[in-house]
């Protein structure tokens, strides 16, 4: 533990752009390692990109590489050796359930002990925290996440997102936007307090910069209302007024707002437009039919009413944008009619952070050669419920 504390101290003192240099030096001194490499997942979550001021190393695929194996399983993976010599271990870099990338560490000689791997996994967690803080002051880690150039609209949308996944004892949540590098207007946001999880899924009208500017206005208006202490209906109303004041009904945004009580599983919902939700309970999949209300900004001073339902431990909720459920096969059948439910059932054993990508892969297969002509957004939430002091689940 003293070795871990020494590395953590050095990380906290490091300049934002020198985190990898500092952790490399510290690991060499404390663990006698030969080399260290940090890779971050790109926006499309298809490759792991090396972090470097002058990246000369090629990216590696997430789905067919030793590094990707550690990233996907979220546990250390030691490459097998056929001869004596240095051993390489790949360790996930994850912060509160948000999977950032992988740290690869090669020993000078011999293998890795279980204790050494456990300590280095703690170092990876500390490194992940420092990377998120450092991104306020340097572009180094943001640049490492892009496999190709982002459009300006996509840059604006990605800067709005809270992360790709988050986990707490009561729930686990994962989300993904596709296409990742040229976004039209879909977005997701969440906030967790001691008592509640607030989750919003937004579909801004239009394309490109028009959609990006509209979605920025909606998301920030909802955050402003939430941070002012307004209830869910009040949040929708304030955002509605902000959009109408700016566009006078010419542009509007569809939003699904959800607020979960972490202690009881009671959920408030405001359905103001197109994002839709499905629930997997046991082996059964059902679509939620909320009372449809007007999109934000369509008319002046629209009033919104919250509905209520209950989630139970073991429930899985999946939210999709119209770019998902309205996508059509070559035969003309929409993905949301039957195929989405089949996909949700087929991937029921995957963790929530892997489900959005799995569903979107199924969507690509479903569409065949037809490319996406809209954002496809998927959010997956697994509900565990809060445990009592005796270990029983509170319902």
mmCIF file of N, CA and C in Angstrom, residues 91-200:
data_model
loop_
_atom_site.group_PDB
_atom_site.id
_atom_site.type_symbol
_atom_site.label_atom_id
_atom_site.label_comp_id
_atom_site.label_asym_id
_atom_site.label_seq_id
_atom_site.Cartn_x
_atom_site.Cartn_y
_atom_site.Cartn_z
ATOM 1 N N UNK A 91 -4.460 -3.326 -17.876
ATOM 2 C CA UNK A 91 -5.371 -3.026 -16.774
ATOM 3 C C UNK A 91 -6.354 -1.939 -17.186
ATOM 4 N N UNK A 92 -7.669 -2.131 -16.912
ATOM 5 C CA UNK A 92 -8.663 -1.119 -17.294
ATOM 6 C C UNK A 92 -8.497 0.162 -16.486
ATOM 7 N N UNK A 93 -8.674 1.290 -17.151
ATOM 8 C CA UNK A 93 -8.685 2.603 -16.501
ATOM 9 C C UNK A 93 -10.146 3.062 -16.492
ATOM 10 N N UNK A 94 -10.770 3.016 -15.321
ATOM 11 C CA UNK A 94 -12.203 3.253 -15.192
ATOM 12 C C UNK A 94 -12.462 4.127 -13.982
ATOM 13 N N UNK A 95 -13.391 5.078 -14.112
ATOM 14 C CA UNK A 95 -13.730 5.980 -13.017
ATOM 15 C C UNK A 95 -15.225 5.920 -12.769
ATOM 16 N N UNK A 96 -15.620 5.407 -11.616
ATOM 17 C CA UNK A 96 -17.038 5.316 -11.232
ATOM 18 C C UNK A 96 -17.892 4.693 -12.329
ATOM 19 N N UNK A 97 -17.382 3.650 -12.933
ATOM 20 C CA UNK A 97 -18.118 2.942 -13.967
ATOM 21 C C UNK A 97 -17.899 3.463 -15.367
ATOM 22 N N UNK A 98 -17.253 4.632 -15.532
ATOM 23 C CA UNK A 98 -17.002 5.189 -16.863
ATOM 24 C C UNK A 98 -15.680 4.630 -17.386
ATOM 25 N N UNK A 99 -15.756 3.798 -18.411
ATOM 26 C CA UNK A 99 -14.583 3.117 -18.951
ATOM 27 C C UNK A 99 -13.807 4.069 -19.868
ATOM 28 N N UNK A 100 -12.609 4.454 -19.444
ATOM 29 C CA UNK A 100 -11.797 5.410 -20.210
ATOM 30 C C UNK A 100 -10.840 4.714 -21.161
ATOM 31 N N UNK A 101 -10.136 3.702 -20.689
ATOM 32 C CA UNK A 101 -9.139 3.060 -21.533
ATOM 33 C C UNK A 101 -8.410 1.951 -20.811
ATOM 34 N N UNK A 102 -7.137 1.768 -21.190
ATOM 35 C CA UNK A 102 -6.333 0.654 -20.668
ATOM 36 C C UNK A 102 -4.906 1.124 -20.450
ATOM 37 N N UNK A 103 -4.321 0.726 -19.320
ATOM 38 C CA UNK A 103 -2.902 0.945 -19.058
ATOM 39 C C UNK A 103 -2.186 -0.391 -19.229
ATOM 40 N N UNK A 104 -1.186 -0.420 -20.115
ATOM 41 C CA UNK A 104 -0.402 -1.644 -20.367
ATOM 42 C C UNK A 104 0.964 -1.502 -19.720
ATOM 43 N N UNK A 105 1.338 -2.484 -18.916
ATOM 44 C CA UNK A 105 2.580 -2.429 -18.142
ATOM 45 C C UNK A 105 3.371 -3.703 -18.394
ATOM 46 N N UNK A 106 4.642 -3.549 -18.774
ATOM 47 C CA UNK A 106 5.516 -4.694 -19.047
ATOM 48 C C UNK A 106 6.588 -4.787 -17.981
ATOM 49 N N UNK A 107 6.703 -5.965 -17.363
ATOM 50 C CA UNK A 107 7.720 -6.189 -16.341
ATOM 51 C C UNK A 107 9.074 -6.413 -16.989
ATOM 52 N N UNK A 108 10.132 -6.098 -16.263
ATOM 53 C CA UNK A 108 11.482 -6.336 -16.801
ATOM 54 C C UNK A 108 11.766 -7.832 -16.912
ATOM 55 N N UNK A 109 11.460 -8.546 -15.873
ATOM 56 C CA UNK A 109 11.647 -9.998 -15.870
ATOM 57 C C UNK A 109 10.561 -10.635 -15.015
ATOM 58 N N UNK A 110 10.221 -11.861 -15.371
ATOM 59 C CA UNK A 110 9.265 -12.602 -14.557
ATOM 60 C C UNK A 110 7.846 -12.155 -14.783
ATOM 61 N N UNK A 111 6.954 -12.662 -13.944
ATOM 62 C CA UNK A 111 5.537 -12.382 -14.094
ATOM 63 C C UNK A 111 5.041 -11.372 -13.083
ATOM 64 N N UNK A 112 3.705 -11.303 -12.988
ATOM 65 C CA UNK A 112 3.077 -10.370 -12.068
ATOM 66 C C UNK A 112 2.413 -11.130 -10.926
ATOM 67 N N UNK A 113 2.616 -10.636 -9.717
ATOM 68 C CA UNK A 113 1.935 -11.244 -8.576
ATOM 69 C C UNK A 113 0.513 -10.700 -8.493
ATOM 70 N N UNK A 114 -0.348 -11.442 -7.823
ATOM 71 C CA UNK A 114 -1.729 -10.993 -7.663
ATOM 72 C C UNK A 114 -1.764 -9.682 -6.880
ATOM 73 N N UNK A 115 -0.893 -9.561 -5.884
ATOM 74 C CA UNK A 115 -0.863 -8.342 -5.082
ATOM 75 C C UNK A 115 -0.396 -7.157 -5.920
ATOM 76 N N UNK A 116 0.612 -7.387 -6.757
ATOM 77 C CA UNK A 116 1.112 -6.311 -7.608
ATOM 78 C C UNK A 116 0.067 -5.826 -8.589
ATOM 79 N N UNK A 117 -0.673 -6.757 -9.192
ATOM 80 C CA UNK A 117 -1.738 -6.376 -10.117
ATOM 81 C C UNK A 117 -2.839 -5.603 -9.404
ATOM 82 N N UNK A 118 -3.183 -6.016 -8.197
ATOM 83 C CA UNK A 118 -4.225 -5.324 -7.437
ATOM 84 C C UNK A 118 -3.797 -3.894 -7.114
ATOM 85 N N UNK A 119 -2.530 -3.716 -6.743
ATOM 86 C CA UNK A 119 -2.035 -2.371 -6.454
ATOM 87 C C UNK A 119 -2.031 -1.508 -7.705
ATOM 88 N N UNK A 120 -1.610 -2.078 -8.835
ATOM 89 C CA UNK A 120 -1.582 -1.294 -10.073
ATOM 90 C C UNK A 120 -2.991 -0.972 -10.563
ATOM 91 N N UNK A 121 -3.967 -1.830 -10.249
ATOM 92 C CA UNK A 121 -5.337 -1.500 -10.593
ATOM 93 C C UNK A 121 -5.808 -0.283 -9.812
ATOM 94 N N UNK A 122 -5.370 -0.183 -8.566
ATOM 95 C CA UNK A 122 -5.682 1.015 -7.784
ATOM 96 C C UNK A 122 -5.020 2.247 -8.397
ATOM 97 N N UNK A 123 -3.807 2.076 -8.891
ATOM 98 C CA UNK A 123 -3.121 3.184 -9.555
ATOM 99 C C UNK A 123 -3.890 3.622 -10.802
ATOM 100 N N UNK A 124 -4.446 2.654 -11.528
ATOM 101 C CA UNK A 124 -5.239 2.983 -12.713
ATOM 102 C C UNK A 124 -6.471 3.801 -12.341
ATOM 103 N N UNK A 125 -7.090 3.487 -11.222
ATOM 104 C CA UNK A 125 -8.248 4.263 -10.782
ATOM 105 C C UNK A 125 -7.834 5.693 -10.447
ATOM 106 N N UNK A 126 -6.700 5.834 -9.758
ATOM 107 C CA UNK A 126 -6.204 7.174 -9.445
ATOM 108 C C UNK A 126 -5.831 7.930 -10.715
ATOM 109 N N UNK A 127 -5.217 7.233 -11.678
ATOM 110 C CA UNK A 127 -4.870 7.850 -12.956
ATOM 111 C C UNK A 127 -6.116 8.321 -13.688
ATOM 112 N N UNK A 128 -7.169 7.505 -13.683
ATOM 113 C CA UNK A 128 -8.412 7.885 -14.338
ATOM 114 C C UNK A 128 -9.001 9.162 -13.759
ATOM 115 N N UNK A 129 -9.021 9.265 -12.436
ATOM 116 C CA UNK A 129 -9.511 10.483 -11.792
ATOM 117 C C UNK A 129 -8.692 11.695 -12.218
ATOM 118 N N UNK A 130 -7.380 11.527 -12.252
ATOM 119 C CA UNK A 130 -6.518 12.652 -12.619
ATOM 120 C C UNK A 130 -6.703 13.044 -14.083
ATOM 121 N N UNK A 131 -6.975 12.078 -14.960
ATOM 122 C CA UNK A 131 -7.211 12.388 -16.369
ATOM 123 C C UNK A 131 -8.462 13.251 -16.510
ATOM 124 N N UNK A 132 -9.530 12.894 -15.807
ATOM 125 C CA UNK A 132 -10.766 13.672 -15.905
ATOM 126 C C UNK A 132 -10.559 15.098 -15.408
ATOM 127 N N UNK A 133 -9.776 15.266 -14.355
ATOM 128 C CA UNK A 133 -9.471 16.611 -13.859
ATOM 129 C C UNK A 133 -8.578 17.353 -14.852
ATOM 130 N N UNK A 134 -7.590 16.649 -15.412
ATOM 131 C CA UNK A 134 -6.632 17.273 -16.320
ATOM 132 C C UNK A 134 -7.264 17.753 -17.610
ATOM 133 N N UNK A 135 -8.370 17.123 -18.031
ATOM 134 C CA UNK A 135 -9.018 17.513 -19.289
ATOM 135 C C UNK A 135 -9.542 18.941 -19.262
ATOM 136 N N UNK A 136 -9.638 19.541 -18.081
ATOM 137 C CA UNK A 136 -10.013 20.955 -18.011
ATOM 138 C C UNK A 136 -8.882 21.853 -18.500
ATOM 139 N N UNK A 137 -7.647 21.339 -18.464
ATOM 140 C CA UNK A 137 -6.482 22.189 -18.706
ATOM 141 C C UNK A 137 -5.631 21.780 -19.909
ATOM 142 N N UNK A 138 -5.890 20.618 -20.492
ATOM 143 C CA UNK A 138 -5.095 20.171 -21.637
ATOM 144 C C UNK A 138 -5.981 19.401 -22.613
ATOM 145 N N UNK A 139 -5.616 19.456 -23.899
ATOM 146 C CA UNK A 139 -6.341 18.708 -24.929
ATOM 147 C C UNK A 139 -5.752 17.323 -25.171
ATOM 148 N N UNK A 140 -4.679 16.981 -24.483
ATOM 149 C CA UNK A 140 -3.943 15.759 -24.782
ATOM 150 C C UNK A 140 -4.838 14.526 -24.769
ATOM 151 N N UNK A 141 -5.669 14.385 -23.741
ATOM 152 C CA UNK A 141 -6.467 13.167 -23.589
ATOM 153 C C UNK A 141 -7.699 13.194 -24.487
ATOM 154 N N UNK A 142 -8.233 14.377 -24.733
ATOM 155 C CA UNK A 142 -9.351 14.498 -25.672
ATOM 156 C C UNK A 142 -8.903 14.168 -27.091
ATOM 157 N N UNK A 143 -7.700 14.606 -27.466
ATOM 158 C CA UNK A 143 -7.186 14.292 -28.801
ATOM 159 C C UNK A 143 -6.973 12.795 -28.976
ATOM 160 N N UNK A 144 -6.575 12.131 -27.901
ATOM 161 C CA UNK A 144 -6.325 10.686 -27.985
ATOM 162 C C UNK A 144 -7.609 9.898 -28.186
ATOM 163 N N UNK A 145 -8.757 10.504 -27.913
ATOM 164 C CA UNK A 145 -10.019 9.781 -28.015
ATOM 165 C C UNK A 145 -10.615 9.798 -29.413
ATOM 166 N N UNK A 146 -10.033 10.547 -30.334
ATOM 167 C CA UNK A 146 -10.650 10.650 -31.657
ATOM 168 C C UNK A 146 -9.842 9.888 -32.698
ATOM 169 N N UNK A 147 -10.517 8.968 -33.371
ATOM 170 C CA UNK A 147 -9.882 8.188 -34.423
ATOM 171 C C UNK A 147 -9.868 8.957 -35.738
ATOM 172 N N UNK A 148 -10.719 9.971 -35.849
ATOM 173 C CA UNK A 148 -10.762 10.831 -37.025
ATOM 174 C C UNK A 148 -11.257 12.190 -36.563
ATOM 175 N N UNK A 149 -11.278 13.144 -37.460
ATOM 176 C CA UNK A 149 -11.660 14.501 -37.095
ATOM 177 C C UNK A 149 -13.155 14.581 -36.775
ATOM 178 N N UNK A 150 -13.480 15.310 -35.713
ATOM 179 C CA UNK A 150 -14.872 15.559 -35.366
ATOM 180 C C UNK A 150 -15.395 16.754 -36.163
ATOM 181 N N UNK A 151 -16.671 16.691 -36.554
ATOM 182 C CA UNK A 151 -17.311 17.910 -37.051
ATOM 183 C C UNK A 151 -17.477 18.864 -35.869
ATOM 184 N N UNK A 152 -17.677 20.145 -36.165
ATOM 185 C CA UNK A 152 -17.878 21.115 -35.088
ATOM 186 C C UNK A 152 -19.121 20.773 -34.280
ATOM 187 N N UNK A 153 -20.195 20.346 -34.972
ATOM 188 C CA UNK A 153 -21.415 19.970 -34.259
ATOM 189 C C UNK A 153 -21.162 18.805 -33.310
ATOM 190 N N UNK A 154 -20.394 17.808 -33.764
ATOM 191 C CA UNK A 154 -20.078 16.663 -32.903
ATOM 192 C C UNK A 154 -19.225 17.088 -31.717
ATOM 193 N N UNK A 155 -18.264 17.987 -31.951
ATOM 194 C CA UNK A 155 -17.432 18.503 -30.851
ATOM 195 C C UNK A 155 -18.316 19.135 -29.778
ATOM 196 N N UNK A 156 -19.276 19.942 -30.201
ATOM 197 C CA UNK A 156 -20.177 20.600 -29.245
ATOM 198 C C UNK A 156 -21.017 19.588 -28.492
ATOM 199 N N UNK A 157 -21.506 18.560 -29.191
ATOM 200 C CA UNK A 157 -22.340 17.559 -28.540
ATOM 201 C C UNK A 157 -21.547 16.736 -27.531
ATOM 202 N N UNK A 158 -20.337 16.315 -27.898
ATOM 203 C CA UNK A 158 -19.545 15.486 -26.997
ATOM 204 C C UNK A 158 -19.149 16.249 -25.734
ATOM 205 N N UNK A 159 -18.932 17.561 -25.857
ATOM 206 C CA UNK A 159 -18.570 18.343 -24.683
ATOM 207 C C UNK A 159 -19.734 18.454 -23.697
ATOM 208 N N UNK A 160 -20.950 18.196 -24.162
ATOM 209 C CA UNK A 160 -22.117 18.228 -23.276
ATOM 210 C C UNK A 160 -22.269 16.967 -22.441
ATOM 211 N N UNK A 161 -21.737 15.854 -22.936
ATOM 212 C CA UNK A 161 -22.040 14.557 -22.328
ATOM 213 C C UNK A 161 -21.346 14.394 -20.976
ATOM 214 N N UNK A 162 -22.011 13.753 -20.014
ATOM 215 C CA UNK A 162 -21.403 13.521 -18.703
ATOM 216 C C UNK A 162 -20.384 12.387 -18.703
ATOM 217 N N UNK A 163 -20.432 11.502 -19.686
ATOM 218 C CA UNK A 163 -19.569 10.330 -19.778
ATOM 219 C C UNK A 163 -20.264 9.308 -20.653
ATOM 220 N N UNK A 164 -19.727 8.091 -20.684
ATOM 221 C CA UNK A 164 -20.385 7.024 -21.446
ATOM 222 C C UNK A 164 -21.065 6.017 -20.540
ATOM 223 N N UNK A 165 -20.676 5.994 -19.287
ATOM 224 C CA UNK A 165 -21.302 5.061 -18.347
ATOM 225 C C UNK A 165 -21.066 5.555 -16.925
ATOM 226 N N UNK A 166 -21.892 5.087 -16.023
ATOM 227 C CA UNK A 166 -21.764 5.429 -14.608
ATOM 228 C C UNK A 166 -22.382 4.291 -13.804
ATOM 229 N N UNK A 167 -21.826 4.035 -12.630
ATOM 230 C CA UNK A 167 -22.388 2.978 -11.784
ATOM 231 C C UNK A 167 -22.403 3.430 -10.333
ATOM 232 N N UNK A 168 -23.420 3.002 -9.637
ATOM 233 C CA UNK A 168 -23.590 3.207 -8.201
ATOM 234 C C UNK A 168 -24.116 1.893 -7.629
ATOM 235 N N UNK A 169 -24.149 1.747 -6.314
ATOM 236 C CA UNK A 169 -24.700 0.504 -5.763
ATOM 237 C C UNK A 169 -26.132 0.223 -6.214
ATOM 238 N N UNK A 170 -26.921 1.286 -6.482
ATOM 239 C CA UNK A 170 -28.325 1.100 -6.821
ATOM 240 C C UNK A 170 -28.563 0.817 -8.304
ATOM 241 N N UNK A 171 -27.626 1.196 -9.173
ATOM 242 C CA UNK A 171 -27.851 1.070 -10.611
ATOM 243 C C UNK A 171 -26.532 1.080 -11.373
ATOM 244 N N UNK A 172 -26.639 0.676 -12.630
ATOM 245 C CA UNK A 172 -25.525 0.785 -13.568
ATOM 246 C C UNK A 172 -26.105 1.273 -14.884
ATOM 247 N N UNK A 173 -25.404 2.210 -15.533
ATOM 248 C CA UNK A 173 -25.974 2.876 -16.697
ATOM 249 C C UNK A 173 -24.906 3.032 -17.770
ATOM 250 N N UNK A 174 -25.266 2.753 -19.030
ATOM 251 C CA UNK A 174 -24.359 2.954 -20.156
ATOM 252 C C UNK A 174 -25.107 3.598 -21.306
ATOM 253 N N UNK A 175 -24.399 4.367 -22.141
ATOM 254 C CA UNK A 175 -25.042 5.057 -23.259
ATOM 255 C C UNK A 175 -24.055 5.219 -24.404
ATOM 256 N N UNK A 176 -24.617 5.332 -25.623
ATOM 257 C CA UNK A 176 -23.755 5.554 -26.790
ATOM 258 C C UNK A 176 -24.518 6.271 -27.896
ATOM 259 N N UNK A 177 -23.783 7.133 -28.603
ATOM 260 C CA UNK A 177 -24.278 7.869 -29.764
ATOM 261 C C UNK A 177 -23.592 7.358 -31.018
ATOM 262 N N UNK A 178 -24.372 7.152 -32.069
ATOM 263 C CA UNK A 178 -23.828 6.707 -33.352
ATOM 264 C C UNK A 178 -24.568 7.459 -34.460
ATOM 265 N N UNK A 179 -23.898 8.083 -35.428
ATOM 266 C CA UNK A 179 -22.452 8.098 -35.616
ATOM 267 C C UNK A 179 -21.767 9.018 -34.605
ATOM 268 N N UNK A 180 -20.561 8.653 -34.226
ATOM 269 C CA UNK A 180 -19.874 9.379 -33.165
ATOM 270 C C UNK A 180 -19.190 10.650 -33.641
ATOM 271 N N UNK A 181 -18.888 10.748 -34.937
ATOM 272 C CA UNK A 181 -18.037 11.837 -35.410
ATOM 273 C C UNK A 181 -18.782 12.890 -36.221
ATOM 274 N N UNK A 182 -20.061 12.702 -36.486
ATOM 275 C CA UNK A 182 -20.862 13.694 -37.214
ATOM 276 C C UNK A 182 -22.293 13.609 -36.703
ATOM 277 N N UNK A 183 -22.560 14.324 -35.598
ATOM 278 C CA UNK A 183 -23.799 14.149 -34.851
ATOM 279 C C UNK A 183 -24.851 15.158 -35.308
ATOM 280 N N UNK A 184 -26.137 14.731 -35.294
ATOM 281 C CA UNK A 184 -27.224 15.592 -35.745
ATOM 282 C C UNK A 184 -27.921 16.335 -34.603
ATOM 283 N N UNK A 185 -28.097 15.739 -33.443
ATOM 284 C CA UNK A 185 -28.794 16.469 -32.393
ATOM 285 C C UNK A 185 -29.206 15.657 -31.185
ATOM 286 N N UNK A 186 -28.949 14.353 -31.168
ATOM 287 C CA UNK A 186 -29.302 13.531 -30.015
ATOM 288 C C UNK A 186 -28.305 13.761 -28.879
ATOM 289 N N UNK A 187 -28.779 13.574 -27.654
ATOM 290 C CA UNK A 187 -27.909 13.783 -26.504
ATOM 291 C C UNK A 187 -28.497 13.069 -25.297
ATOM 292 N N UNK A 188 -27.648 12.764 -24.321
ATOM 293 C CA UNK A 188 -28.109 12.214 -23.049
ATOM 294 C C UNK A 188 -27.380 12.930 -21.925
ATOM 295 N N UNK A 189 -27.998 12.943 -20.766
ATOM 296 C CA UNK A 189 -27.399 13.619 -19.612
ATOM 297 C C UNK A 189 -27.890 12.926 -18.352
ATOM 298 N N UNK A 190 -27.072 12.959 -17.308
ATOM 299 C CA UNK A 190 -27.513 12.409 -16.031
ATOM 300 C C UNK A 190 -26.863 13.163 -14.885
ATOM 301 N N UNK A 191 -27.492 13.050 -13.735
ATOM 302 C CA UNK A 191 -26.942 13.619 -12.503
ATOM 303 C C UNK A 191 -27.380 12.724 -11.350
ATOM 304 N N UNK A 192 -26.450 12.456 -10.437
ATOM 305 C CA UNK A 192 -26.736 11.581 -9.300
ATOM 306 C C UNK A 192 -26.497 12.346 -8.005
ATOM 307 N N UNK A 193 -27.475 12.319 -7.117
ATOM 308 C CA UNK A 193 -27.325 12.897 -5.787
ATOM 309 C C UNK A 193 -27.415 11.777 -4.758
ATOM 310 N N UNK A 194 -27.474 12.149 -3.500
ATOM 311 C CA UNK A 194 -27.584 11.135 -2.454
ATOM 312 C C UNK A 194 -28.895 10.366 -2.541
ATOM 313 N N UNK A 195 -29.919 10.996 -3.115
ATOM 314 C CA UNK A 195 -31.251 10.394 -3.088
ATOM 315 C C UNK A 195 -31.837 10.110 -4.460
ATOM 316 N N UNK A 196 -31.332 10.725 -5.525
ATOM 317 C CA UNK A 196 -31.980 10.605 -6.830
ATOM 318 C C UNK A 196 -30.979 10.474 -7.972
ATOM 319 N N UNK A 197 -31.420 9.805 -9.018
ATOM 320 C CA UNK A 197 -30.773 9.821 -10.329
ATOM 321 C C UNK A 197 -31.722 10.523 -11.285
ATOM 322 N N UNK A 198 -31.238 11.579 -11.945
ATOM 323 C CA UNK A 198 -32.005 12.246 -12.986
ATOM 324 C C UNK A 198 -31.361 11.921 -14.322
ATOM 325 N N UNK A 199 -32.163 11.416 -15.251
ATOM 326 C CA UNK A 199 -31.681 10.992 -16.566
ATOM 327 C C UNK A 199 -32.530 11.659 -17.636
ATOM 328 N N UNK A 200 -31.884 12.293 -18.612
ATOM 329 C CA UNK A 200 -32.616 12.912 -19.713
ATOM 330 C C UNK A 200 -32.029 12.452 -21.046
#
